Coordinates of C-alpha atoms and ligand atoms in Angstrom, one line a residue:
X56 CA 68.7 -3.5 -20.3
X57 CA 67.1 -0.1 -21.4
X58 CA 64.0 -0.3 -18.1
X59 CA 61.3 2.1 -19.8
X60 CA 57.4 3.1 -17.4
X61 CA 55.2 1.6 -20.3
X62 CA 51.9 3.0 -19.7
X63 CA 50.2 0.9 -22.0
X64 CA 51.4 2.6 -25.6
X65 CA 52.8 -0.6 -26.8
X66 CA 51.7 -1.2 -30.0
X67 CA 48.9 2.1 -30.0
X68 CA 47.4 1.3 -26.7
X69 CA 47.0 5.5 -26.1
X70 CA 45.1 4.7 -21.9
X71 CA 46.5 4.2 -19.3
X72 CA 45.5 0.1 -18.8
X73 CA 43.2 -1.0 -16.3
X74 CA 44.3 -4.4 -15.4
X75 CA 47.3 -6.6 -16.8
X76 CA 46.9 -10.7 -16.4
X77 CA 50.0 -12.2 -16.5
X78 CA 49.5 -15.5 -18.6
X79 CA 47.7 -16.9 -21.8
X80 CA 46.5 -20.5 -20.8
X81 CA 42.4 -20.5 -20.8
X82 CA 42.2 -18.5 -17.5
X83 CA 44.0 -15.3 -19.3
X84 CA 42.2 -16.1 -22.3
X85 CA 39.1 -15.5 -20.9
X86 CA 39.8 -13.6 -18.4
X87 CA 40.8 -10.6 -21.1
X88 CA 37.2 -12.1 -22.9
X89 CA 35.9 -10.8 -20.3
X90 CA 37.4 -7.1 -19.4
X91 CA 37.6 -5.9 -23.4
X92 CA 33.7 -7.1 -23.2
X93 CA 33.4 -4.8 -19.6
X94 CA 34.3 -2.2 -21.5
X95 CA 38.3 -2.2 -19.3
X96 CA 41.3 -2.3 -20.8
X97 CA 43.6 -5.2 -20.2
X98 CA 46.7 -6.4 -21.7
X99 CA 48.2 -10.2 -21.1
X100 CA 51.6 -11.1 -20.9
X101 CA 52.7 -14.4 -22.0
X102 CA 56.0 -16.3 -21.5
X103 CA 55.7 -18.2 -24.0
X104 CA 54.9 -17.4 -28.2
X105 CA 51.7 -18.2 -28.2
X106 CA 48.3 -19.1 -26.6
X107 CA 46.8 -22.3 -24.5
X108 CA 49.4 -22.8 -21.4
X109 CA 49.1 -26.1 -20.3
X110 CA 48.4 -27.6 -24.3
X111 CA 51.1 -24.5 -26.0
X112 CA 54.1 -25.9 -23.2
X113 CA 52.7 -30.0 -22.8
X114 CA 53.8 -31.4 -26.6
X115 CA 55.1 -34.9 -25.4
X116 CA 53.6 -37.8 -26.6
X117 CA 50.6 -39.0 -25.7
X118 CA 49.4 -35.7 -24.0
X119 CA 46.0 -35.1 -23.6
X120 CA 43.4 -34.1 -21.5
X121 CA 42.0 -36.9 -18.7
X122 CA 38.4 -35.0 -18.4
X123 CA 36.5 -35.8 -21.9
X124 CA 36.7 -33.2 -24.4
X125 CA 32.8 -32.5 -24.4
X126 CA 33.3 -31.3 -21.6
X127 CA 36.7 -30.0 -20.9
X128 CA 36.1 -26.8 -22.9
X129 CA 34.7 -23.8 -22.9
X130 CA 30.7 -23.1 -21.7
X131 CA 30.8 -19.1 -21.9
X132 CA 29.9 -18.7 -25.5
X133 CA 27.1 -21.1 -26.5
X134 CA 28.2 -20.3 -30.6
X135 CA 31.8 -21.5 -29.2
X136 CA 30.0 -25.2 -28.2
X137 CA 28.3 -25.0 -30.9
X138 CA 30.8 -25.1 -33.6
X139 CA 33.5 -27.0 -32.3
X140 CA 33.8 -30.6 -32.9
X141 CA 35.4 -32.5 -30.8
X142 CA 37.0 -35.5 -32.6
X143 CA 38.2 -38.1 -29.4
X144 CA 36.4 -38.6 -26.0
X145 CA 39.9 -37.5 -24.8
X146 CA 41.6 -34.5 -26.9
X147 CA 45.4 -34.7 -27.7
X148 CA 47.4 -32.4 -26.7
X149 CA 47.3 -30.7 -30.8
X150 CA 43.7 -30.9 -31.0
X151 CA 43.1 -29.4 -27.3
X152 CA 46.1 -26.4 -28.9
X153 CA 44.0 -26.0 -32.6
X154 CA 41.0 -25.1 -29.7
X155 CA 42.7 -22.3 -27.6
X156 CA 44.1 -20.8 -31.2
X157 CA 40.3 -21.1 -32.3
X158 CA 39.3 -19.2 -29.5
X159 CA 42.0 -16.4 -29.5
X160 CA 41.2 -16.1 -33.7
X161 CA 37.8 -15.7 -32.9
X162 CA 37.5 -13.5 -30.2
X163 CA 41.0 -11.6 -31.3
X164 CA 42.2 -12.1 -29.2
X165 CA 46.1 -11.6 -29.9
X166 CA 45.9 -7.8 -30.6
X167 CA 45.3 -7.0 -26.5
X168 CA 48.3 -10.0 -26.5
X169 CA 52.0 -9.3 -25.7
X170 CA 54.4 -13.1 -26.4
X171 CA 57.4 -14.4 -25.1
X172 CA 57.2 -11.8 -22.4
X173 CA 57.9 -13.0 -19.1
X174 CA 57.2 -11.0 -16.3
X175 CA 59.5 -11.2 -13.4
X176 CA 58.2 -8.6 -10.6
X177 CA 55.2 -7.0 -9.3
X178 CA 55.9 -4.3 -7.1
X179 CA 52.5 -2.2 -6.0
X180 CA 52.7 1.1 -5.9
X181 CA 50.9 2.6 -3.2
X182 CA 51.5 6.8 -3.8
X183 CA 49.4 5.7 -7.0
X184 CA 47.2 2.6 -6.2
X185 CA 48.9 1.0 -9.6
X186 CA 50.6 -2.0 -9.4
X187 CA 53.7 -2.1 -11.7
X188 CA 54.7 -5.0 -13.7
X189 CA 58.3 -5.5 -15.0
X190 CA 59.3 -8.4 -17.4
X191 CA 62.3 -9.8 -18.5
X192 CA 63.5 -7.1 -21.2
X193 CA 63.0 -4.2 -18.6
X194 CA 60.3 -3.1 -20.0
X195 CA 57.6 -1.5 -16.9
X196 CA 53.3 -1.6 -16.7
X197 CA 50.7 0.2 -14.7
X198 CA 48.0 -0.7 -14.4
X199 CA 45.6 -0.3 -11.6
X200 CA 44.4 -4.2 -11.1
X201 CA 47.3 -7.1 -11.9
X202 CA 45.4 -10.5 -12.3
X203 CA 47.6 -13.5 -12.2
X204 CA 46.6 -16.2 -14.8
X205 CA 49.8 -17.9 -14.4
X206 CA 48.9 -21.9 -14.0
X207 CA 48.8 -24.3 -11.2
X208 CA 50.7 -27.3 -13.6
X209 CA 53.4 -24.3 -15.2
X210 CA 56.7 -24.2 -14.1
X211 CA 58.3 -27.7 -14.2
X212 CA 59.8 -29.4 -11.3
X213 CA 63.7 -30.5 -12.7
X214 CA 65.0 -32.2 -9.1
X215 CA 68.6 -31.7 -9.2
X216 CA 69.9 -34.8 -9.8
X217 CA 74.5 -34.6 -9.5
X218 CA 75.8 -34.8 -12.8
X219 CA 72.3 -33.0 -14.3
X220 CA 75.1 -31.3 -16.7
X221 CA 77.5 -33.5 -17.3
X222 CA 74.5 -35.3 -19.6
X223 CA 76.1 -36.2 -23.5
X224 CA 72.4 -36.6 -24.9
X225 CA 69.4 -34.9 -25.2
X226 CA 67.5 -34.4 -22.5
X227 CA 63.5 -33.1 -22.2
X228 CA 61.5 -32.0 -19.2
X229 CA 57.1 -33.3 -20.4
X230 CA 56.5 -29.9 -18.8
X231 CA 58.8 -27.8 -21.3
X232 CA 58.9 -30.1 -25.0
X233 CA 60.2 -29.1 -27.7
X234 CA 58.1 -27.7 -31.1
X235 CA 59.6 -30.0 -33.3
X236 CA 58.9 -34.3 -32.8
X237 CA 61.8 -35.8 -31.0
X238 CA 62.6 -39.1 -32.9
X239 CA 63.0 -41.9 -30.3
X240 CA 63.3 -44.3 -32.8
X241 CA 66.3 -46.3 -32.7
X242 CA 67.3 -44.8 -29.6
X243 CA 68.1 -45.7 -25.9
X244 CA 65.8 -43.3 -23.3
X245 CA 65.1 -42.9 -19.7
X246 CA 62.5 -41.9 -18.3
X247 CA 62.3 -40.5 -15.0
X248 CA 58.7 -40.4 -13.0
X249 CA 55.7 -42.2 -13.2
X250 CA 52.4 -40.5 -13.1
X251 CA 50.3 -39.2 -15.3
X252 CA 52.7 -37.3 -17.6
X253 CA 54.8 -40.5 -17.4
X254 CA 51.4 -42.4 -17.6
X255 CA 51.2 -41.4 -21.5
X256 CA 54.0 -40.8 -22.8
X257 CA 56.2 -44.1 -21.5
X258 CA 53.4 -46.3 -24.3
X259 CA 54.2 -44.5 -26.8
X260 CA 57.8 -44.0 -26.2
X261 CA 58.0 -47.6 -25.9
X262 CA 56.5 -47.6 -28.9
X263 CA 59.1 -46.2 -30.7
X264 CA 62.2 -46.8 -28.7
X265 CA 64.5 -49.8 -29.2
X266 CA 65.5 -50.0 -25.6
X267 CA 63.5 -48.4 -22.4
X268 CA 64.4 -47.3 -19.2
X269 CA 61.7 -46.1 -16.7
X270 CA 63.0 -45.1 -13.0
X271 CA 60.0 -45.6 -10.9
X272 CA 60.2 -44.2 -7.3
X273 CA 56.2 -45.0 -6.6
X274 CA 54.0 -46.8 -8.6
X275 CA 50.6 -45.3 -9.5
X276 CA 47.2 -46.4 -9.9
X277 CA 46.3 -45.9 -13.7
X278 CA 42.4 -47.0 -15.0
X279 CA 41.9 -47.2 -18.6
X280 CA 40.7 -43.9 -21.2
X281 CA 38.9 -46.1 -23.3
X282 CA 39.5 -43.6 -25.9
X283 CA 37.6 -42.8 -29.2
X284 CA 36.9 -41.0 -32.2
X285 CA 32.9 -39.4 -30.8
X286 CA 30.4 -41.1 -32.5
X287 CA 28.7 -37.8 -34.1
X288 CA 25.1 -39.2 -33.0
X289 CA 26.6 -38.6 -29.6
X290 CA 28.2 -34.6 -30.2
X291 CA 25.0 -33.8 -31.6
X292 CA 23.4 -35.6 -28.4
X293 CA 25.6 -33.5 -26.2
X294 CA 25.4 -30.4 -28.2
X295 CA 21.8 -30.7 -28.1
X296 CA 22.2 -30.7 -24.5
X297 CA 25.1 -28.5 -23.6
X298 CA 23.1 -26.5 -21.0
X299 CA 21.2 -29.0 -19.1
X300 CA 24.9 -31.3 -18.7
X301 CA 26.7 -28.3 -18.0
X302 CA 24.2 -26.9 -15.2
X303 CA 24.5 -31.3 -14.2
X304 CA 28.0 -31.2 -13.9
X305 CA 28.4 -28.1 -11.5
X306 CA 26.1 -29.6 -9.0
X307 CA 29.4 -31.9 -8.2
X308 CA 32.7 -32.2 -6.6
X309 CA 34.6 -31.9 -9.6
X310 CA 32.9 -29.7 -12.0
X311 CA 32.4 -32.9 -14.2
X312 CA 29.1 -35.0 -15.5
X313 CA 29.5 -37.8 -13.1
X314 CA 27.6 -40.2 -11.7
X315 CA 28.3 -40.2 -7.9
X316 CA 26.8 -43.1 -6.5
X317 CA 25.6 -42.0 -2.8
X318 CA 26.3 -45.4 -1.7
X319 CA 29.1 -46.7 1.0
X320 CA 31.2 -49.3 -0.1
X321 CA 31.5 -50.6 3.1
X322 CA 27.7 -51.0 3.2
X323 CA 27.5 -53.1 -0.2
X324 CA 28.1 -56.8 -0.1
X325 CA 31.3 -57.4 -2.0
X326 CA 30.0 -58.9 -5.7
X327 CA 27.9 -56.1 -5.9
X328 CA 30.6 -53.7 -5.4
X329 CA 33.0 -55.4 -7.4
X330 CA 30.7 -55.0 -10.1
X331 CA 30.4 -51.2 -9.6
X332 CA 33.8 -50.9 -9.8
X333 CA 33.9 -53.9 -13.0
X334 CA 31.3 -51.3 -15.2
X335 CA 33.5 -47.9 -14.5
X336 CA 36.5 -49.7 -15.4
X337 CA 35.0 -51.1 -18.5
X338 CA 32.6 -47.0 -19.0
X339 CA 36.8 -45.8 -18.2
X340 CA 37.9 -42.6 -17.0
X341 CA 37.5 -40.2 -13.4
X342 CA 34.7 -41.5 -12.9
X343 CA 36.1 -44.7 -11.7
X344 CA 36.5 -43.3 -8.4
X345 CA 32.7 -42.2 -7.9
X346 CA 31.7 -45.5 -7.9
X347 CA 30.7 -45.2 -3.9
X348 CA 30.4 -42.0 -1.3
X349 CA 33.2 -43.4 1.0
X350 CA 36.2 -44.2 -1.2
X351 CA 38.0 -40.7 0.0
X352 CA 36.7 -40.9 3.3
X353 CA 37.1 -44.0 4.6
X354 CA 40.3 -46.1 4.5
X355 CA 39.2 -49.6 4.0
X356 CA 36.7 -48.9 1.5
X357 CA 39.9 -46.7 0.0
X358 CA 40.9 -50.1 0.0
X359 CA 38.2 -52.4 -1.7
X360 CA 38.7 -49.8 -4.4
X361 CA 42.9 -49.9 -4.3
X362 CA 42.4 -54.0 -4.6
X363 CA 40.4 -53.9 -7.4
X364 CA 43.0 -52.1 -9.2
X365 CA 45.5 -54.2 -8.4
X366 CA 44.2 -57.1 -9.4
X367 CA 43.9 -55.5 -12.8
X368 CA 47.1 -54.8 -12.8
X369 CA 48.0 -58.3 -12.0
X370 CA 46.0 -59.0 -14.7
X371 CA 47.9 -57.2 -17.2
X372 CA 51.3 -57.4 -16.4
X373 CA 52.7 -60.8 -17.3
X374 CA 55.9 -61.4 -14.6
X375 CA 54.1 -61.3 -11.3
X376 CA 57.0 -59.6 -9.4
X377 CA 57.2 -57.1 -12.3
X378 CA 52.7 -56.6 -11.5
X379 CA 53.8 -55.8 -8.0
X380 CA 56.3 -53.6 -8.5
X381 CA 53.9 -51.8 -10.6
X382 CA 51.0 -52.2 -8.6
X383 CA 50.4 -49.1 -5.9
X384 CA 50.6 -49.5 -1.6
X385 CA 49.2 -45.7 -1.5
X386 CA 45.6 -45.1 -0.7
X387 CA 43.8 -44.7 -4.4
X388 CA 42.6 -41.5 -5.4
X389 CA 45.4 -39.7 -2.9
X390 CA 47.3 -38.4 -5.5
X391 CA 45.6 -37.6 -8.9
X392 CA 44.5 -41.0 -10.1
X393 CA 46.5 -41.7 -14.2
X394 CA 44.3 -42.1 -17.1
X395 CA 45.9 -45.0 -19.4
X396 CA 45.7 -46.4 -22.5
X397 CA 48.3 -49.7 -22.6
X398 CA 50.5 -47.8 -19.9
X399 CA 50.3 -51.2 -17.9
X400 CA 50.7 -53.6 -20.8
X401 CA 53.5 -51.6 -22.6
X402 CA 55.4 -53.6 -19.5
X403 CA 55.3 -56.3 -21.0
X404 CA 57.4 -55.7 -23.9
X405 CA 60.7 -57.1 -24.3
X406 CA 62.6 -53.5 -25.3
X407 CA 60.9 -51.7 -21.5
X408 CA 62.3 -52.7 -17.8
X409 CA 61.4 -50.5 -15.1
X410 CA 64.0 -49.9 -12.1
X411 CA 62.5 -49.7 -9.3
X412 CA 64.1 -46.4 -7.4
X413 CA 62.0 -46.6 -4.6
X414 CA 64.1 -47.5 -1.7
X415 CA 67.5 -46.2 -3.5
X416 CA 67.1 -43.2 -5.5
X417 CA 68.5 -42.3 -9.0
X418 CA 72.3 -41.2 -7.8
X419 CA 73.0 -39.4 -10.3
X420 CA 73.1 -38.6 -14.0
X421 CA 76.2 -39.3 -16.3
X422 CA 77.9 -38.6 -19.2
X423 CA 76.0 -41.4 -20.3
X424 CA 72.7 -41.8 -18.5
X425 CA 71.4 -42.4 -15.3
X426 CA 72.9 -44.2 -12.6
X427 CA 71.1 -46.1 -10.7
X428 CA 71.3 -49.1 -7.8
X429 CA 75.1 -49.1 -8.6
X430 CA 75.0 -49.4 -11.9
X431 CA 74.7 -47.3 -14.9
X432 CA 72.1 -47.4 -18.0
X433 CA 73.7 -45.9 -20.8
X434 CA 70.8 -43.1 -22.9
X435 CA 70.2 -41.7 -25.8
X436 CA 67.7 -39.9 -24.2
X437 CA 66.1 -38.7 -21.1
X438 CA 62.7 -37.8 -20.5
X439 CA 61.9 -36.1 -17.2
X440 CA 58.1 -37.1 -16.7
X441 CA 58.9 -35.4 -13.0
X442 CA 56.1 -33.3 -12.7
X443 CA 55.7 -29.3 -11.6
X444 CA 56.5 -26.8 -9.0
X445 CA 52.3 -26.9 -8.7
X446 CA 50.1 -24.1 -7.7
X447 CA 52.4 -21.9 -5.7
X448 CA 55.0 -22.0 -8.3
X449 CA 54.5 -19.8 -11.4
X450 CA 53.5 -17.2 -8.9
X451 CA 56.6 -18.0 -6.1
X452 CA 59.3 -17.7 -9.2
X453 CA 57.7 -13.7 -10.2
X454 CA 58.8 -11.3 -7.6
X455 CA 55.3 -10.3 -5.6
X456 CA 55.7 -7.1 -3.7
X457 CA 52.4 -5.6 -2.1
X458 CA 51.6 -3.0 0.7
X459 CA 54.7 -1.8 3.0
X460 CA 57.0 -3.6 0.4
X461 CA 55.5 -7.2 1.8
X462 CA 56.8 -10.0 -0.7
X463 CA 54.2 -12.6 -1.5
X464 CA 58.3 -15.2 -0.8
X465 CA 57.6 -13.8 2.8
X466 CA 53.9 -14.2 3.2
X467 CA 53.6 -18.2 2.1
X468 CA 57.4 -19.2 3.3
X469 CA 54.5 -21.3 5.7
X470 CA 52.3 -22.4 3.1
X471 CA 49.7 -20.7 0.8
X472 CA 47.4 -18.1 2.5
X473 CA 44.8 -16.9 0.3
X474 CA 40.9 -15.6 0.8
X475 CA 39.1 -18.2 -1.6
X476 CA 42.2 -18.7 -3.6
X477 CA 41.7 -15.5 -5.4
X478 CA 42.9 -12.5 -3.1
X479 CA 45.7 -12.2 -0.6
X480 CA 45.8 -9.8 2.4
X481 CA 48.2 -7.0 2.0
X482 CA 48.1 -7.7 -2.4
X483 CA 45.7 -5.2 -3.1
X484 CA 44.0 -5.0 -6.2
X485 CA 45.5 -8.5 -7.0
X486 CA 43.8 -11.8 -8.2
X487 CA 44.7 -15.0 -9.2
X488 CA 43.1 -17.5 -10.9
X489 CA 42.9 -20.6 -9.4
X490 CA 44.8 -20.2 -6.7
X491 CA 45.8 -22.2 -3.6
X492 CA 42.7 -22.4 -1.2
X493 CA 40.1 -23.0 -4.7
X494 CA 39.5 -26.2 -5.7
X495 CA 41.2 -25.9 -8.7
X496 CA 43.1 -28.9 -9.3
X497 CA 40.9 -31.4 -8.0
X498 CA 37.8 -29.9 -10.4
X499 CA 37.9 -30.1 -14.2
X500 CA 39.8 -26.7 -14.3
X501 CA 38.0 -25.3 -17.3
X502 CA 34.4 -24.7 -15.4
X503 CA 36.9 -23.6 -12.6
X504 CA 38.4 -21.2 -14.2
X505 CA 35.9 -19.3 -16.1
X506 CA 33.6 -19.1 -12.0
X507 CA 36.9 -17.7 -11.3
X508 CA 36.5 -14.9 -14.3
X509 CA 33.4 -14.5 -14.1
X510 CA 33.7 -13.1 -10.1
X511 CA 36.8 -11.7 -10.5
X512 CA 35.1 -9.3 -13.6
X513 CA 32.2 -8.9 -11.3
X514 CA 34.5 -7.5 -8.6
X515 CA 35.7 -4.9 -10.4
X516 CA 32.8 -3.8 -12.4
X517 CA 31.5 -3.6 -9.3
X518 CA 33.9 -1.1 -7.8
X519 CA 33.6 0.5 -11.3
X520 CA 29.7 1.5 -10.7
X521 CA 30.5 2.7 -7.3
X522 CA 34.0 4.4 -8.1
X523 CA 35.5 2.6 -5.8
X524 CA 39.7 1.8 -6.4
X525 CA 40.8 -0.4 -4.0
X526 CA 40.2 -4.2 -2.7
X527 CA 41.5 -6.0 -0.1
X528 CA 41.2 -9.0 1.5
X529 CA 40.7 -8.2 5.2
X530 CA 43.2 -10.2 7.2
X531 CA 40.6 -12.0 9.3
X532 CA 38.8 -13.6 6.7
X533 CA 41.6 -14.6 5.1
X534 CA 42.9 -16.2 8.4
X535 CA 39.2 -17.8 8.2
X536 CA 39.2 -19.1 4.8
X537 CA 42.9 -20.2 5.8
X538 CA 42.1 -22.8 8.5
X539 CA 39.0 -23.6 6.7
X540 CA 40.3 -25.2 3.5
X541 CA 43.0 -26.7 6.1
X542 CA 40.2 -28.2 8.2
X543 CA 38.2 -30.4 5.8
X544 CA 41.7 -31.4 3.8
X545 CA 43.1 -33.1 7.2
X546 CA 39.7 -35.3 7.3
X547 CA 39.8 -36.4 3.6
X548 CA 42.5 -39.5 2.6
X549 CA 43.8 -37.4 0.4
X550 CA 46.4 -35.7 2.9
X551 CA 48.2 -39.0 3.7
X552 CA 50.4 -39.4 0.9
X553 CA 53.6 -37.7 -0.3
X554 CA 51.8 -35.6 -3.4
X555 CA 52.6 -32.9 -5.1
X556 CA 48.6 -31.6 -3.9
X557 CA 50.7 -32.0 -0.5
X558 CA 53.9 -29.5 -1.7
X559 CA 56.2 -33.1 -0.9
X560 CA 57.7 -33.3 -4.3
X561 CA 59.4 -30.4 -3.9
X562 CA 62.2 -30.3 -1.3
X563 CA 62.0 -27.3 1.2
X564 CA 58.3 -26.7 0.2
X565 CA 55.5 -26.4 3.4
X566 CA 53.4 -29.6 4.0
X567 CA 49.9 -27.7 3.5
X568 CA 47.2 -29.5 1.1
X569 CA 46.6 -26.6 -1.4
X570 CA 43.4 -26.7 -3.3
X571 CA 40.0 -26.7 -1.8
X572 CA 38.9 -29.8 -0.7
X573 CA 35.3 -29.2 -0.5
X574 CA 33.9 -29.0 -3.6
X575 CA 32.9 -26.7 -6.6
X576 CA 29.3 -26.3 -5.5
X577 CA 30.0 -25.4 -2.4
X578 CA 33.1 -23.2 -2.8
X579 CA 30.3 -21.6 -6.1
X580 CA 28.5 -21.1 -3.8
X581 CA 30.5 -19.3 -0.9
X582 CA 32.1 -17.0 -3.3
X583 CA 28.8 -15.8 -5.1
X584 CA 27.6 -15.8 -0.7
X585 CA 30.4 -13.2 -0.3
X586 CA 29.9 -11.1 -3.7
X587 CA 25.8 -10.7 -2.4
X588 CA 27.2 -9.0 1.0
X589 CA 29.2 -7.0 -1.0
X590 CA 31.7 -8.6 -1.1
X591 CA 31.9 -9.6 2.7
X592 CA 35.1 -10.3 3.7
X593 CA 37.1 -7.8 1.6
X594 CA 37.9 -3.9 2.5
X595 CA 37.1 -1.3 -0.3
X596 CA 38.1 1.5 -0.8
Ligands
FAD267 P1 47.9 -22.6 -17.8 O1 47.5 -23.7 -19.1 O2 49.5 -23.4 -16.7 O3 48.3 -21.6 -18.2 C1 49.4 -20.5 -17.2 C2 50.0 -19.5 -18.5 O4 51.4 -18.4 -18.0 C3 51.4 -20.6 -19.6 O5 50.9 -20.6 -20.8 C4 52.3 -19.8 -19.0 O6 53.8 -19.7 -19.8 C5 52.4 -18.3 -18.5 N1 53.1 -17.4 -17.7 C6 53.4 -17.9 -15.8 N2 54.0 -17.6 -15.4 C7 54.2 -16.5 -16.4 C8 55.1 -15.2 -15.9 N3 56.0 -14.8 -14.8 N4 55.5 -14.7 -17.2 C9 54.6 -14.4 -18.4 N5 53.5 -15.9 -18.5 C10 53.9 -16.9 -17.3 N6 43.0 -29.9 -16.7 C11 41.8 -30.7 -16.0 O7 40.7 -30.8 -15.6 N7 41.3 -32.1 -17.3 C12 43.0 -32.1 -17.9 O8 42.4 -33.1 -18.8 C13 44.0 -31.9 -17.7 N8 45.3 -32.3 -18.2 C14 46.3 -31.6 -18.2 C15 46.8 -32.0 -18.9 C16 48.5 -32.1 -18.4 C17 49.9 -32.3 -19.2 C18 48.5 -30.7 -17.6 C19 50.2 -30.5 -16.9 C20 47.8 -30.5 -16.6 C21 46.8 -30.1 -17.2 N9 45.0 -30.1 -16.5 C22 44.4 -30.5 -16.8 C23 45.7 -28.9 -16.2 C24 45.7 -27.6 -16.5 O9 46.1 -27.0 -16.3 C25 44.4 -26.9 -17.2 O10 43.2 -27.8 -17.0 C26 44.5 -25.9 -17.5 O11 44.8 -25.8 -18.7 C27 45.0 -24.3 -16.7 O12 45.0 -23.1 -17.8 P2 45.8 -21.3 -16.8 O13 45.5 -20.9 -17.5 O14 44.8 -21.5 -16.2 O15 47.5 -22.2 -16.3
NAP268 P1 53.8 -36.0 -11.0 O1 52.4 -36.8 -11.2 O2 54.2 -35.4 -9.5 O3 54.5 -37.3 -11.3 C1 56.0 -36.4 -10.9 C2 56.7 -38.0 -11.2 O4 58.0 -38.4 -11.2 C3 56.4 -39.3 -10.5 O5 56.6 -40.1 -10.2 C4 57.5 -38.6 -8.8 O6 57.5 -39.7 -7.9 C5 58.8 -38.6 -10.3 N1 59.9 -37.6 -9.7 C6 60.0 -37.0 -9.2 N2 60.8 -36.6 -8.8 C7 61.8 -37.9 -8.7 C8 62.9 -37.8 -8.0 N3 63.8 -37.1 -7.8 N4 63.2 -39.2 -8.6 C9 62.7 -40.2 -9.2 N5 61.9 -40.2 -9.7 C10 61.2 -39.1 -9.0 O7 53.8 -34.5 -12.7 P2 53.0 -35.1 -13.8 O8 53.4 -36.7 -14.5 O9 53.8 -33.8 -14.8 O10 51.9 -34.9 -13.8 C11 51.2 -33.3 -13.0 C12 49.7 -33.3 -12.8 O11 49.9 -32.7 -14.2 C13 48.5 -34.6 -12.9 O12 48.6 -34.7 -11.5 C14 47.5 -34.0 -13.3 O13 46.9 -33.1 -12.9 C15 48.1 -33.2 -14.7 N6 48.2 -34.0 -15.9 C16 47.7 -34.6 -16.4 C17 47.5 -35.4 -17.3 C18 46.2 -36.4 -18.5 O14 45.5 -37.6 -18.1 N7 45.6 -35.3 -18.6 C19 48.5 -35.7 -17.7 C20 50.2 -35.5 -17.5 C21 49.8 -34.4 -16.5 P3 56.8 -39.7 -7.4 O15 55.1 -40.0 -7.2 O16 57.5 -40.5 -5.9 O17 57.3 -38.3 -6.8

């Protein structure tokens, strides 16, 4: 490979770059736009061939957002939110990807983006006070700042099943889906996994395939999406009231405009409690868990919601034994709640079979299919809906080295350590958007991304105005933040199950609850306070 040092001279850039941004999902796109607006010279490196991140990679059938589209969209530019028309309550992946492309066109983002370019290392050159970013083609680029917009759910997890290479059919991971349509018609298909990606894709695959085997290790709770085309009158009303709705959303724990109840399930008479669950079930969507304020704090309260959903599963699934297998026993909301379109009913179809691998794991992938419970299930296609190495995966895949050669892999060997989920001691001028230690995946990611981007842009502006060239969290501030994140996490029921929030889905990953669970408003307030105090807890020079 022909290694070269690129100081921003590609494509006619004559100046040294101020910032390298890694990733062209919603975070990287807005970061570039924001920095350009402030007059910084920035360049984005993206592994894929286009913008959109999650929505570029996750092209599996049925992929759509689980936060309503009128909320799962940018708000930084009013003209943008006024002109874009969402067609459905929960837009499907092609529409969200079109939106990302529209944003890229509208703000002319692509001229500072380099696609098909995977960053393999980022090393801080202390002598020059610059990051040296190396891409897979061997090129090196230097910049004062490096911003990781690499995504929380962007590093697919393909478990190391024995015999993987021997399978003669086609296989796909939901998070790395081909750009061409995959035709399941007349085929025998295996889906491994029953998380959100599986819950969305299984009903569609089942409608096309000759036979579908679903390998379930842990059943999941799903509430109905009741997805539908958006009523133009409703859209008009939303557009007229966007600022109010967005402001209301920012006051909720998740950054989603829901009616969160402040009533406790355990202080509500059973009939009224059921009526509230039923009302939210009929409405559909994630607001189901906002029915009572103690659902994620008390096991007994949580049990009332879990019982309600289990009851619904029993109503939907005709075979009682199958219904029991599909009914989760764990805490509802501990893993991310799925929203579904006909998921449980799919198991009433004669061409669908559920294989419970909770006690006996998948034994192997064979030449002809999947072996489990001593039986070989012969298939033409295997779909791995096995999730992601979440929150830390994409970052740790890059060889990131800070001061004194400190490797991120080394620093995070016992779990991620950050200040605010944005920066790390020992790694000057390096930022991560929605990193571990921030509310991130527990929220509507679009406003969360915008908040991080604005905050980071504010830091860079602050430094430029004062002639400062380096910023880094103090070890003590980081230590306190990590302690605070862990302490809050320990208080909720989300700590109790084997979820990807805890890294438990990846063998050998430290069991640490990664996102900040204190809620969006509290987090934003803390970030603003820190900025107002001249970036308290950071050392600037
Ligand atoms: P991403 O969209 O993941 O983009 C990161 C980009 O960085 C990718 O394009 C990747 O290729 C690139 N990258 C990573 N590493 C490198 C590297 N080393 N070199 C170069 N490029 C690199 N959130 C919600 O709030 N609501 C939803 O409804 C919702 N639905 C989701 C559905 C699915 C199927 C998935 C997987 C996630 C969903 N999420 C949802 C979370 C979603 O990831 C975020 O909402 C959001 O899209 C993240 O944007 P991002 O830019 O931070 O990261
Ligand atoms: P996931 O929730 O982590 O689900 C992965 C599934 O694969 C789980 O059922 C898991 O079982 C199973 N699995 C993993 N390894 C296995 C193995 N070795 N053997 C058998 N089963 C195995 O991943 P995901 O469904 O891709 O979703 C990840 C996140 O992305 C979601 O939580 C959500 O935040 C986001 N997402 C959102 C949407 C949406 O609705 N908008 C759609 C897709 C994804 P266990 O549970 O037993 O580990």
